[in-house]
XYZ file of C-alpha atoms in Angstrom:
352
model
C -7.302 23.805 46.539
C -6.705 27.038 44.740
C -6.787 26.859 40.933
C -3.661 28.063 39.183
C -3.837 31.538 37.745
C -3.216 30.261 34.222
C -6.200 27.921 34.443
C -8.450 30.739 35.658
C -7.376 33.061 32.881
C -7.819 30.285 30.310
C -11.309 29.511 31.630
C -12.319 33.160 31.417
C -10.938 33.409 27.892
C -12.854 30.301 26.840
C -16.044 31.636 28.369
C -15.607 35.006 26.666
C -14.850 33.283 23.344
C -18.010 31.157 23.633
C -20.083 34.221 24.510
C -18.593 36.238 21.649
C -19.153 33.362 19.243
C -22.770 33.056 20.363
C -23.325 36.794 19.907
C -21.693 36.707 16.480
C -23.811 33.764 15.354
C -26.987 35.361 16.687
C -26.622 38.942 15.507
C -23.935 39.312 12.815
C -25.402 39.227 9.264
C -24.054 36.999 6.535
C -24.717 37.306 2.789
C -25.321 33.912 1.236
C -23.689 33.312 -2.141
C -23.857 30.835 -4.977
C -20.243 30.505 -6.020
C -18.713 29.062 -9.153
C -15.738 29.187 -11.458
C -15.761 30.470 -15.017
C -13.868 32.422 -17.611
C -13.899 35.701 -19.489
C -15.798 35.531 -22.784
C -16.756 37.979 -25.520
C -20.350 39.146 -25.268
C -20.587 39.890 -28.988
C -20.076 36.807 -31.225
C -18.180 38.980 -33.724
C -15.557 39.660 -31.036
C -14.693 35.997 -30.518
C -11.791 34.143 -32.114
C -12.633 33.102 -35.671
C -11.181 30.287 -37.746
C -10.051 31.152 -41.264
C -10.805 28.263 -43.614
C -9.909 27.412 -47.177
C -12.771 27.767 -49.656
C -11.210 25.585 -52.359
C -9.114 22.446 -52.508
C -5.472 22.709 -53.439
C -1.996 23.148 -52.026
C -0.689 26.019 -49.872
C 2.181 27.648 -51.678
C 2.722 30.786 -49.604
C 1.944 32.190 -46.150
C 1.590 35.954 -45.768
C 1.378 36.065 -41.936
C 3.084 34.636 -38.849
C 1.897 33.780 -35.341
C 1.168 36.904 -33.290
C 1.063 39.234 -36.286
C -1.609 41.942 -36.368
C -3.847 41.899 -39.446
C -6.591 44.039 -40.948
C -9.840 42.861 -42.468
C -9.210 41.619 -46.008
C -5.454 41.215 -45.534
C -4.063 38.064 -47.276
C -3.233 35.138 -45.003
C -2.299 32.319 -47.389
C -2.361 31.366 -51.049
C -3.976 28.070 -52.076
C -3.163 26.878 -55.605
C -5.181 24.202 -57.388
C -3.508 20.843 -57.879
C -3.888 21.331 -61.637
C -1.830 24.433 -62.517
C -3.609 24.804 -65.881
C -7.105 24.594 -64.417
C -7.784 28.328 -64.592
C -6.500 28.494 -68.178
C -8.835 25.688 -69.224
C -11.756 27.320 -67.464
C -11.083 30.577 -69.292
C -10.896 28.746 -72.647
C -14.123 26.880 -71.923
C -15.830 30.132 -71.004
C -14.740 31.728 -74.265
C -16.110 28.732 -76.190
C -19.452 28.954 -74.413
C -19.657 32.685 -75.125
C -19.100 31.908 -78.819
C -21.856 29.300 -78.683
C -24.207 31.832 -77.105
C -23.454 34.341 -79.852
C -24.063 31.731 -82.558
C -27.303 30.518 -80.983
C -28.500 34.097 -80.544
C -27.843 34.844 -84.216
C -29.517 31.587 -85.308
C -32.545 32.320 -83.139
C -32.862 35.820 -84.614
C -32.735 34.368 -88.134
C -35.373 31.784 -87.200
C -37.597 34.550 -85.869
C -37.306 36.346 -89.226
C -38.326 33.102 -90.962
C -41.354 32.901 -88.684
C -42.375 36.440 -89.601
C -41.974 35.783 -93.346
C -43.809 32.449 -93.149
C -46.666 34.047 -91.212
C -47.031 36.743 -93.896
C -46.996 34.167 -96.700
C -49.512 31.977 -94.828
C -51.913 34.888 -94.410
C -51.684 35.432 -98.218
C -52.375 31.740 -98.792
C -49.063 31.012 -100.453
C -47.799 28.361 -97.952
C -49.397 25.860 -95.603
C -49.797 26.425 -91.873
C -47.391 23.558 -91.192
C -44.511 25.589 -92.630
C -45.253 28.365 -90.107
C -45.317 25.866 -87.250
C -41.969 24.368 -88.318
C -40.430 27.829 -88.295
C -41.816 28.454 -84.791
C -40.354 25.139 -83.601
C -36.918 26.260 -84.778
C -37.289 29.474 -82.728
C -38.242 27.446 -79.653
C -35.290 25.092 -80.121
C -32.995 28.089 -80.420
C -34.361 29.478 -77.149
C -33.751 26.157 -75.383
C -30.157 25.995 -76.673
C -29.587 29.584 -75.598
C -30.847 28.855 -72.069
C -28.632 25.762 -71.854
C -25.566 27.694 -72.977
C -26.232 30.458 -70.463
C -26.535 27.857 -67.683
C -23.153 26.433 -68.675
C -21.682 29.932 -68.638
C -23.065 30.531 -65.158
C -21.511 27.302 -63.868
C -18.172 28.312 -65.345
C -18.433 31.724 -63.674
C -19.135 30.053 -60.317
C -16.044 27.874 -60.686
C -13.951 30.889 -61.646
C -15.272 32.812 -58.641
C -14.338 29.945 -56.338
C -10.900 29.637 -57.842
C -10.434 33.375 -57.397
C -10.679 32.673 -53.642
C -7.280 31.001 -53.746
C -5.947 33.909 -51.683
C -7.471 33.424 -48.218
C -8.023 36.720 -46.421
C -8.650 37.784 -42.814
C -12.363 38.175 -42.018
C -11.824 40.980 -39.463
C -9.224 43.084 -37.694
C -7.266 41.248 -35.044
C -4.141 39.294 -34.309
C -3.099 35.924 -35.710
C -3.416 33.558 -32.775
C -2.323 30.357 -34.497
C -1.209 29.356 -37.981
C -1.740 25.761 -39.067
C 1.748 25.418 -40.442
C 1.328 21.629 -40.642
C -0.630 22.189 -43.864
C 2.293 23.885 -45.599
C 2.967 22.119 -48.859
C 0.179 19.632 -48.212
C -3.205 19.213 -49.834
C -6.086 21.092 -48.239
C -9.787 20.622 -48.833
C -12.646 23.148 -48.605
C -13.227 23.900 -44.930
C -9.682 23.169 -43.745
C -8.721 25.598 -40.961
C -5.639 27.568 -41.962
C -5.385 30.078 -39.094
C -7.238 31.609 -36.150
C -7.783 35.364 -35.846
C -8.508 36.765 -32.376
C -9.793 40.347 -31.967
C -7.862 42.693 -29.711
C -10.911 44.671 -28.588
C -14.048 43.035 -27.249
C -17.077 43.689 -25.065
C -16.367 41.276 -22.238
C -18.603 39.171 -20.053
C -18.008 36.356 -17.586
C -19.420 32.854 -17.942
C -19.808 31.317 -14.466
C -20.733 27.662 -14.020
C -23.033 27.117 -11.039
C -24.143 23.900 -9.383
C -27.664 22.720 -10.117
C -28.635 22.956 -6.433
C -28.213 26.739 -6.437
C -29.192 27.595 -10.011
C -32.930 27.662 -9.231
C -32.397 30.758 -7.068
C -30.311 32.684 -9.621
C -32.211 35.455 -11.393
C -31.165 38.077 -13.964
C -30.216 41.328 -12.278
C -28.613 39.804 -9.174
C -25.327 41.259 -8.005
C -22.132 39.250 -8.488
C -18.661 39.627 -6.985
C -15.808 38.606 -9.303
C -12.175 37.707 -8.705
C -10.095 37.632 -11.898
C -7.145 35.310 -12.346
C -3.812 37.033 -11.839
C -5.413 40.031 -10.094
C -4.517 40.302 -6.357
C -7.683 40.148 -4.275
C -9.008 39.457 -0.771
C -12.630 38.360 -0.519
C -14.989 37.400 2.305
C -18.039 36.040 0.497
C -20.388 36.718 3.422
C -19.218 40.308 3.908
C -18.943 41.944 0.468
C -17.829 45.253 1.949
C -14.692 43.618 3.382
C -12.933 42.960 0.086
C -10.028 44.224 -1.944
C -9.398 43.645 -5.639
C -12.943 42.355 -6.192
C -15.086 43.663 -9.053
C -18.845 43.950 -9.412
C -21.020 42.278 -12.006
C -24.672 41.654 -12.719
C -26.392 38.469 -13.889
C -27.374 38.929 -17.525
C -28.774 35.508 -18.438
C -29.043 31.947 -17.126
C -28.868 28.943 -19.425
C -31.990 26.754 -19.277
C -29.987 23.517 -19.615
C -26.762 22.236 -18.101
C -23.539 21.285 -19.795
C -22.055 17.802 -19.952
C -20.743 18.165 -16.396
C -24.130 19.042 -14.915
C -23.269 22.709 -14.307
C -25.363 25.645 -15.522
C -23.804 28.633 -17.268
C -24.592 32.073 -15.860
C -23.629 35.015 -18.059
C -22.415 38.016 -16.022
C -21.978 41.532 -17.407
C -20.276 44.554 -15.778
C -22.456 46.223 -13.155
C -23.493 49.734 -14.227
C -22.182 52.545 -12.075
C -19.501 50.380 -10.444
C -15.735 50.249 -10.791
C -14.842 49.045 -14.302
C -13.255 45.662 -14.768
C -9.474 45.409 -15.305
C -8.175 46.356 -18.717
C -8.182 43.755 -21.460
C -4.402 43.638 -21.210
C -4.678 42.059 -17.742
C -7.856 39.967 -18.140
C -7.812 38.573 -21.644
C -10.520 36.448 -23.181
C -10.380 32.971 -21.671
C -8.895 34.080 -18.329
C -10.239 32.194 -15.312
C -12.667 33.902 -12.935
C -14.055 33.083 -9.502
C -17.534 34.469 -8.830
C -20.016 34.817 -5.971
C -23.666 35.512 -6.804
C -25.178 37.352 -3.845
C -28.362 35.874 -2.369
C -30.304 36.491 0.850
C -28.862 37.959 4.075
C -29.041 35.640 7.102
C -27.336 35.306 10.468
C -23.933 33.688 10.803
C -25.355 30.994 13.077
C -28.018 30.029 10.569
C -25.475 29.917 7.728
C -23.157 27.698 9.798
C -26.067 25.376 10.643
C -27.118 25.281 6.977
C -23.676 24.344 5.729
C -23.212 21.690 8.404
C -26.480 20.080 7.292
C -25.754 20.653 3.577
C -29.059 22.481 3.084
C -29.776 24.661 0.030
C -29.636 28.446 0.092
C -32.370 30.527 1.725
C -35.323 31.284 -0.553
C -36.176 34.901 -1.209
C -39.519 36.339 -0.115
C -40.835 36.360 -3.697
C -40.023 32.685 -4.160
C -41.612 31.779 -0.829
C -44.777 33.671 -1.766
C -44.926 31.973 -5.164
C -44.527 28.544 -3.550
C -47.084 29.134 -0.808
C -49.530 30.920 -3.142
C -49.812 34.002 -0.940
C -49.155 36.194 -3.945
C -52.709 35.612 -5.259
C -54.760 38.713 -4.634
C -57.776 38.190 -2.407
C -57.028 34.494 -1.913
C -56.347 32.203 0.992
C -53.042 30.564 1.928
C -53.269 28.224 -1.049
C -53.763 30.932 -3.652
C -57.504 30.221 -4.169
C -59.597 33.385 -4.401
C -62.908 33.775 -2.587
C -64.880 33.818 -5.848
C -63.244 30.580 -6.974
C -63.935 29.011 -3.574
C -67.625 29.958 -3.740
C -67.945 28.612 -7.275
C -66.409 25.286 -6.269
C -68.702 24.914 -3.240
C -71.772 25.808 -5.306
C -70.906 23.166 -7.853
C -70.748 20.595 -5.078
C -67.191 19.605 -5.913
C -64.669 18.929 -3.179
C -62.045 21.568 -2.687
């Protein structure tokens, strides 16, 4: 029987496909990656969104800003008025009274000091007893104690006045009003209540990637990272970094020593020097989602396919292999024990 032509062609195509697949798996390189999702963050803490809080308790009587409004540092955001409208007036009156007390005590203490001087002169001439001099000195000491007490009261009043002067809450930095807690309007606020959130419009950006604990042991600062930003059209083949469009380069800056509540480790990625800059802040704002691939060792496609089918970890680098095997020890054997150490152990009669 003669096989149909279609069957012959199909058989040849299958054979060629198997051969091509075998050649690809045996010779084509593949860059292993530790991938993870993350978001754009501000590298400098001063560039992150900041909450504006009330420093005193009271009631909000006026808002000076609206959502989305641009503000400068020191610009008023809201006015908080004390629940007692006459509180400032009473504080001012109490301060004036304390200042009068300080003046009176100062004058009385000066007079007492004059009495001490006169009594000391009379005592040296033998006209009065020593006890009279000591009583005069006690009056000077009592005057000093009253003066110190009055000054402490004045300082406390000044602190209260300074706090009440913070009734106008101001923006801590330049930026844009992200949210205004309008639910507090007309209500009572306490110290620490968040009134608004100010987000800066310029920031030194970084990317926080969250990597699985199985791959984090192989991540080191300085490794190259490929990034795909949310909303930016991109085509990426993780194993072939050169075959990509819309992908940006980064570099591992730091790796967190502990995981988050979900068991993932944060890897901080900064822009790679000398590479294409990241998209403008208008297109990748703080908090935008990012997909990242941290580049690892280069292996063959066949090995990578076998590794993923068996769910094995990534390939160790040569430095890590040397550190594990101990071959990095100079002048030592395969276990990292030097010849001098080996001779010392044998001479001591201890088992190796």
